[in-house]
Tab-separated table of C-alpha atoms in Angstrom:
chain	number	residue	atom	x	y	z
E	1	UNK	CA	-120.845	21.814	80.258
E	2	UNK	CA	-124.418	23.408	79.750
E	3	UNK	CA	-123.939	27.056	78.197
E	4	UNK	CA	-125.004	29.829	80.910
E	5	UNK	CA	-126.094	33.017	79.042
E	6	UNK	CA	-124.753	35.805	81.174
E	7	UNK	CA	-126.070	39.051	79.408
E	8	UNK	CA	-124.990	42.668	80.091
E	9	UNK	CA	-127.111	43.919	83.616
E	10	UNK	CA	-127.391	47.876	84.138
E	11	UNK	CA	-127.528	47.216	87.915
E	12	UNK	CA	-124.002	45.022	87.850
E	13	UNK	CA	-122.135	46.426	84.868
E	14	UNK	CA	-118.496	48.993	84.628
E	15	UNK	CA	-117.542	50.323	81.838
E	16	UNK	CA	-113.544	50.513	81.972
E	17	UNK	CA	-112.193	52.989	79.271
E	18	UNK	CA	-108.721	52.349	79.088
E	19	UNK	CA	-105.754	54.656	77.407
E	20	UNK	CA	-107.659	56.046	74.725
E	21	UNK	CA	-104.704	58.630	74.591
E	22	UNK	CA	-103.905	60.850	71.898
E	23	UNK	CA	-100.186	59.415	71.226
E	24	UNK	CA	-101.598	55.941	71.361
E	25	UNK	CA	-104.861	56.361	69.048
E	26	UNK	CA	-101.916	57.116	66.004
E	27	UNK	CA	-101.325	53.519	66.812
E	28	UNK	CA	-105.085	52.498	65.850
E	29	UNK	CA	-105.053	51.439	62.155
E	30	UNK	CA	-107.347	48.318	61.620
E	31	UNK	CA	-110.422	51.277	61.791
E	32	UNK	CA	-110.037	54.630	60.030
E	33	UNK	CA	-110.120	57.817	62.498
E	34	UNK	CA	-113.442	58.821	62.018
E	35	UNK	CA	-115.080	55.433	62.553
E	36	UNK	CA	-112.683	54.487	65.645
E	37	UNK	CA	-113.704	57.817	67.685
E	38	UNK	CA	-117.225	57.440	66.615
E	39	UNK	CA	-117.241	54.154	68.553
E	40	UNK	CA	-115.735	55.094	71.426
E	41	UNK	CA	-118.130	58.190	71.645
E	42	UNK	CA	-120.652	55.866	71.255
E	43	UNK	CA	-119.666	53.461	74.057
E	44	UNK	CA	-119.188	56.677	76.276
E	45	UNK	CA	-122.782	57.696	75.235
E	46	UNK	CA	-124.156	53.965	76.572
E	47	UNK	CA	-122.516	54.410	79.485
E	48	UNK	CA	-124.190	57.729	80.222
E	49	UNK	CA	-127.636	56.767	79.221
E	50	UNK	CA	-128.316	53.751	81.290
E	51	UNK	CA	-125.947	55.519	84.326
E	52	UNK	CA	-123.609	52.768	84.524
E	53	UNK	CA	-120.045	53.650	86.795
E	54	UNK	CA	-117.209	54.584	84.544
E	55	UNK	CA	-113.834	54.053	84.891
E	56	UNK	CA	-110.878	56.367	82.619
E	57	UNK	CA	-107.102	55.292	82.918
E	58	UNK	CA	-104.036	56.279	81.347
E	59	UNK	CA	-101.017	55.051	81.021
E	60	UNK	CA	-97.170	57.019	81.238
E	61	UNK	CA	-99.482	60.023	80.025
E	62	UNK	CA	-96.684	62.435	80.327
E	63	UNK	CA	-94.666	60.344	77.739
E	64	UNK	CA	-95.557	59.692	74.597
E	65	UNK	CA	-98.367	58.174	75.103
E	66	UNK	CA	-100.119	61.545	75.482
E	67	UNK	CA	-103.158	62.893	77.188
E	68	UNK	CA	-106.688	61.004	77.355
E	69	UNK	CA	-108.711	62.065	74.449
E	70	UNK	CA	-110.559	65.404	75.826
E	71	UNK	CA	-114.073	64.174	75.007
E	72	UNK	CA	-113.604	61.309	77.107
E	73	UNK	CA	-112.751	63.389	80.678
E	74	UNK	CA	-115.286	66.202	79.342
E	75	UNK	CA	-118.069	63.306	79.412
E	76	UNK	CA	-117.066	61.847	82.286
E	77	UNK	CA	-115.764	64.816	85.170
E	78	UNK	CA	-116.785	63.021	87.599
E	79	UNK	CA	-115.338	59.758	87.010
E	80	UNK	CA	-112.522	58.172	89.161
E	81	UNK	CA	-109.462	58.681	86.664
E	82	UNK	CA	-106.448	56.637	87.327
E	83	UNK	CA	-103.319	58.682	85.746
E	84	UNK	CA	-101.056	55.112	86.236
E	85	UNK	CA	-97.308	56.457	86.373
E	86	UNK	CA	-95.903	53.377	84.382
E	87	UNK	CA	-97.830	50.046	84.793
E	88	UNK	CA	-98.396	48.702	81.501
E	89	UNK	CA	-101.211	46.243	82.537
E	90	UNK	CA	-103.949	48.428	84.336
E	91	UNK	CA	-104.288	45.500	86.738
E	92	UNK	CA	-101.541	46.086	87.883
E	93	UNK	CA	-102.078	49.318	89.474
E	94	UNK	CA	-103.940	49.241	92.560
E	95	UNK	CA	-105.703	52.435	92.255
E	96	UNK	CA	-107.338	51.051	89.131
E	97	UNK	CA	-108.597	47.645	90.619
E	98	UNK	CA	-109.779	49.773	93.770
E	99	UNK	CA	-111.815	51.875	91.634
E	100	UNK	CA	-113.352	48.630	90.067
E	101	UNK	CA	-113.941	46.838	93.542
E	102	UNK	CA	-115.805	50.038	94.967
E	103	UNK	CA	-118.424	49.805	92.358
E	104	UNK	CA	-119.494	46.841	93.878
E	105	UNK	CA	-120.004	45.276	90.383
E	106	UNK	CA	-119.155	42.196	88.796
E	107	UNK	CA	-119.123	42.348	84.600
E	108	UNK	CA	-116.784	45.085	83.030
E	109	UNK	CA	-117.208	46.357	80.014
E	110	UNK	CA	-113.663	46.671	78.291
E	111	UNK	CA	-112.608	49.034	75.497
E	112	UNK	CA	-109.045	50.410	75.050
E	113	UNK	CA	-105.949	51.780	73.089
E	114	UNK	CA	-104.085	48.883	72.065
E	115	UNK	CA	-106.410	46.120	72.267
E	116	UNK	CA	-103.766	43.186	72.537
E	117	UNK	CA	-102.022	44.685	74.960
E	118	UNK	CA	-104.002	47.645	76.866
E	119	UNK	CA	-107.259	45.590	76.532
E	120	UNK	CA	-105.910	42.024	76.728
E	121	UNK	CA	-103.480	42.441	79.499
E	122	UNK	CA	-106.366	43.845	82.094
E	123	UNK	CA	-108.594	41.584	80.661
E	124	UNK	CA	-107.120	38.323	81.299
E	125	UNK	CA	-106.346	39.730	84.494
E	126	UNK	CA	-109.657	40.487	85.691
E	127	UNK	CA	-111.178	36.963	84.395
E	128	UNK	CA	-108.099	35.466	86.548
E	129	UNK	CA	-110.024	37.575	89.285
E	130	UNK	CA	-113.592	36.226	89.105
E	131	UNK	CA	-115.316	39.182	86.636
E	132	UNK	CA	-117.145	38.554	83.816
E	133	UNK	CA	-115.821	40.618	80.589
E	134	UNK	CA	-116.958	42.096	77.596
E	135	UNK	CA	-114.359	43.027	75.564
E	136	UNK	CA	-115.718	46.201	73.478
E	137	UNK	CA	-114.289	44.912	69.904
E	138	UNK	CA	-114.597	48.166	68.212
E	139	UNK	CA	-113.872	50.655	71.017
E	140	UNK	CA	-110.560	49.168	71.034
E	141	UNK	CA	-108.006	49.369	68.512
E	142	UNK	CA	-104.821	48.367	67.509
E	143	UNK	CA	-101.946	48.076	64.866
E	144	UNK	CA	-103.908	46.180	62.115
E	145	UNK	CA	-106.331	43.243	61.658
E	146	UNK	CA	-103.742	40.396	62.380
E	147	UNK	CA	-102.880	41.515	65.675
E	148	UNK	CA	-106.840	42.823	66.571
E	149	UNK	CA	-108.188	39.011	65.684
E	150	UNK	CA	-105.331	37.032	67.319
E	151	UNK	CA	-105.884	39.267	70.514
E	152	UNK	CA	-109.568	38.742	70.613
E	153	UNK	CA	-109.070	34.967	69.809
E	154	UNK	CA	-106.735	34.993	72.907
E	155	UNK	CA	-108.943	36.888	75.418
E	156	UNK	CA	-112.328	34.729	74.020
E	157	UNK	CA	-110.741	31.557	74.388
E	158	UNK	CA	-109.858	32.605	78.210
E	159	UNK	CA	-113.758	33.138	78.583
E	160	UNK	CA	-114.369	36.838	77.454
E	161	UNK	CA	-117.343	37.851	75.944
E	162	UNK	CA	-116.750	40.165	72.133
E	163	UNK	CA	-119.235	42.663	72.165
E	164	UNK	CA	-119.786	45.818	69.962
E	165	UNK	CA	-120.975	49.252	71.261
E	166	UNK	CA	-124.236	47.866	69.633
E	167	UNK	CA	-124.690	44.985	70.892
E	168	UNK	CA	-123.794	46.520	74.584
E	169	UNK	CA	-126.675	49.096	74.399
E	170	UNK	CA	-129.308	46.120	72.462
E	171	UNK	CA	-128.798	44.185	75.552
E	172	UNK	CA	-128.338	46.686	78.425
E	173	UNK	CA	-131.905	48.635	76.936
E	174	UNK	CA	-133.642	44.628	76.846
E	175	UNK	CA	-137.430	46.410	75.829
E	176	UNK	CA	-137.640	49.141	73.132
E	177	UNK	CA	-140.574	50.214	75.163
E	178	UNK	CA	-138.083	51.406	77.859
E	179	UNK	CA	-137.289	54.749	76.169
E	180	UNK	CA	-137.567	54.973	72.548
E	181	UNK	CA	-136.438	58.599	71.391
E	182	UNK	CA	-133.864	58.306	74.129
E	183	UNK	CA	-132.071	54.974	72.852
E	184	UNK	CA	-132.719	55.167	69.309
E	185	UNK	CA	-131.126	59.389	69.506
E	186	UNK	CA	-128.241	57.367	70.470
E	187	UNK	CA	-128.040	54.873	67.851
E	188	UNK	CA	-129.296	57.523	65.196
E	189	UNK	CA	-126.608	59.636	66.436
E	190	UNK	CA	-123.575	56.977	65.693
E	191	UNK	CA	-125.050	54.972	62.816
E	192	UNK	CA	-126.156	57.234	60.008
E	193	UNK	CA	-128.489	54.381	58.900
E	194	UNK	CA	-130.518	54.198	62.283
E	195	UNK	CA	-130.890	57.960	61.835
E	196	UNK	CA	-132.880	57.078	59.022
E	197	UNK	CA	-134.963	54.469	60.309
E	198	UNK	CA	-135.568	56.863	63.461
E	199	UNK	CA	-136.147	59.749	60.878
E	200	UNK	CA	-138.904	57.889	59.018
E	201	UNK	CA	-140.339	56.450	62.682
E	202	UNK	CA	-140.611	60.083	63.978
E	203	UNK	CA	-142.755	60.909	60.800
E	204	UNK	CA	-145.508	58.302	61.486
């Protein structure tokens, strides 16, 4: 079977944030703190930039669980934001796949809180469905490397596309020419090395 490159489109793409929750980020321990909420900032940031829909669900958020990380809704006030009462797979809830099917778009972009079950459960789902997925690999945590790198083996062999927040804005942007300052702020912003390669461009 000839390899199709299907690459991230601004027109077609969703990005689904999913139960980045205060209980459940204590969970996240194959990234430090810092780095994790960096990247899912970051991700959030994409989204905004090239205007793509957004999507923010929680799961059993009056449980332990907890809230959604304030940042997230703060970014994103406008967003649909599916509070699911106790469906573990976000699939599963209809509100969630409504939200998805109104956008009118086929690839999601995936990133969650815990990445083999949070991320892998809706994505398997939504390959099952006919989407194309890119699984966010560092916008989505979980207990420790083990589990992270059996769960992304599982949801790549099903046919998803791993992705980092870097990748996702390299191939949504396609043409530096596009919008330097406004790109590279981004990736200056999250990756204190590209602040100094946009620090020594903005001196030319």
């Amino acid at each position: 079977m000839a390899f199709t490159y299907k690459r991230l489109d601004k027109d077609d793409a969703v990005v689904l944030l999913i139960d980045h929750q205060a209980g459940l980020l204590s969970l996240v321990r194959d990234y430090s703190p810092d780095e994790f909420k960096n990247n899912v900032m970051a991700l959030a940031d994409i989204a905004k930039f090239f205007k793509l829909p957004t999507i923010l669900t929680t799961s059993f958020e009056t449980g332990p669980n907890g809230p959604i990380v304030p940042e997230l809704k703060a970014m994103f006030p406008d967003a649909p934001y599916i509070a699911r009462p106790g469906q573990i797979n976000a699939w599963d809830n209809e509100d969630f796949v409504n939200a998805i099917k109104a956008t009118g778009r086929k690839q999601l972009i995936i990133a969650g809180v815990v990445a083999d079950v949070c991320v892998a459960f809706p994505t398997l789902s939504a390959l099952e469905a006919g989407y194309d997925v890119f699984v966010v690999t560092d916008a989505s945590g979980t207990f420790n490397t083990a589990v992270r790198d059996a769960a992304l083996a599982r949801m790549a062999h099903a046919g998803a596309q791993l992705v980092n927040w870097f990748s996702v804005g390299g191939e949504l942007h396609r043409d530096w020419r596009n919008d330097v300052e406004g790109f590279g702020g981004i990736l200056g912003g999250h990756l204190p090395a590209y602040a100094n390669l946009i620090q020594s461009y903005n001196q030319k």
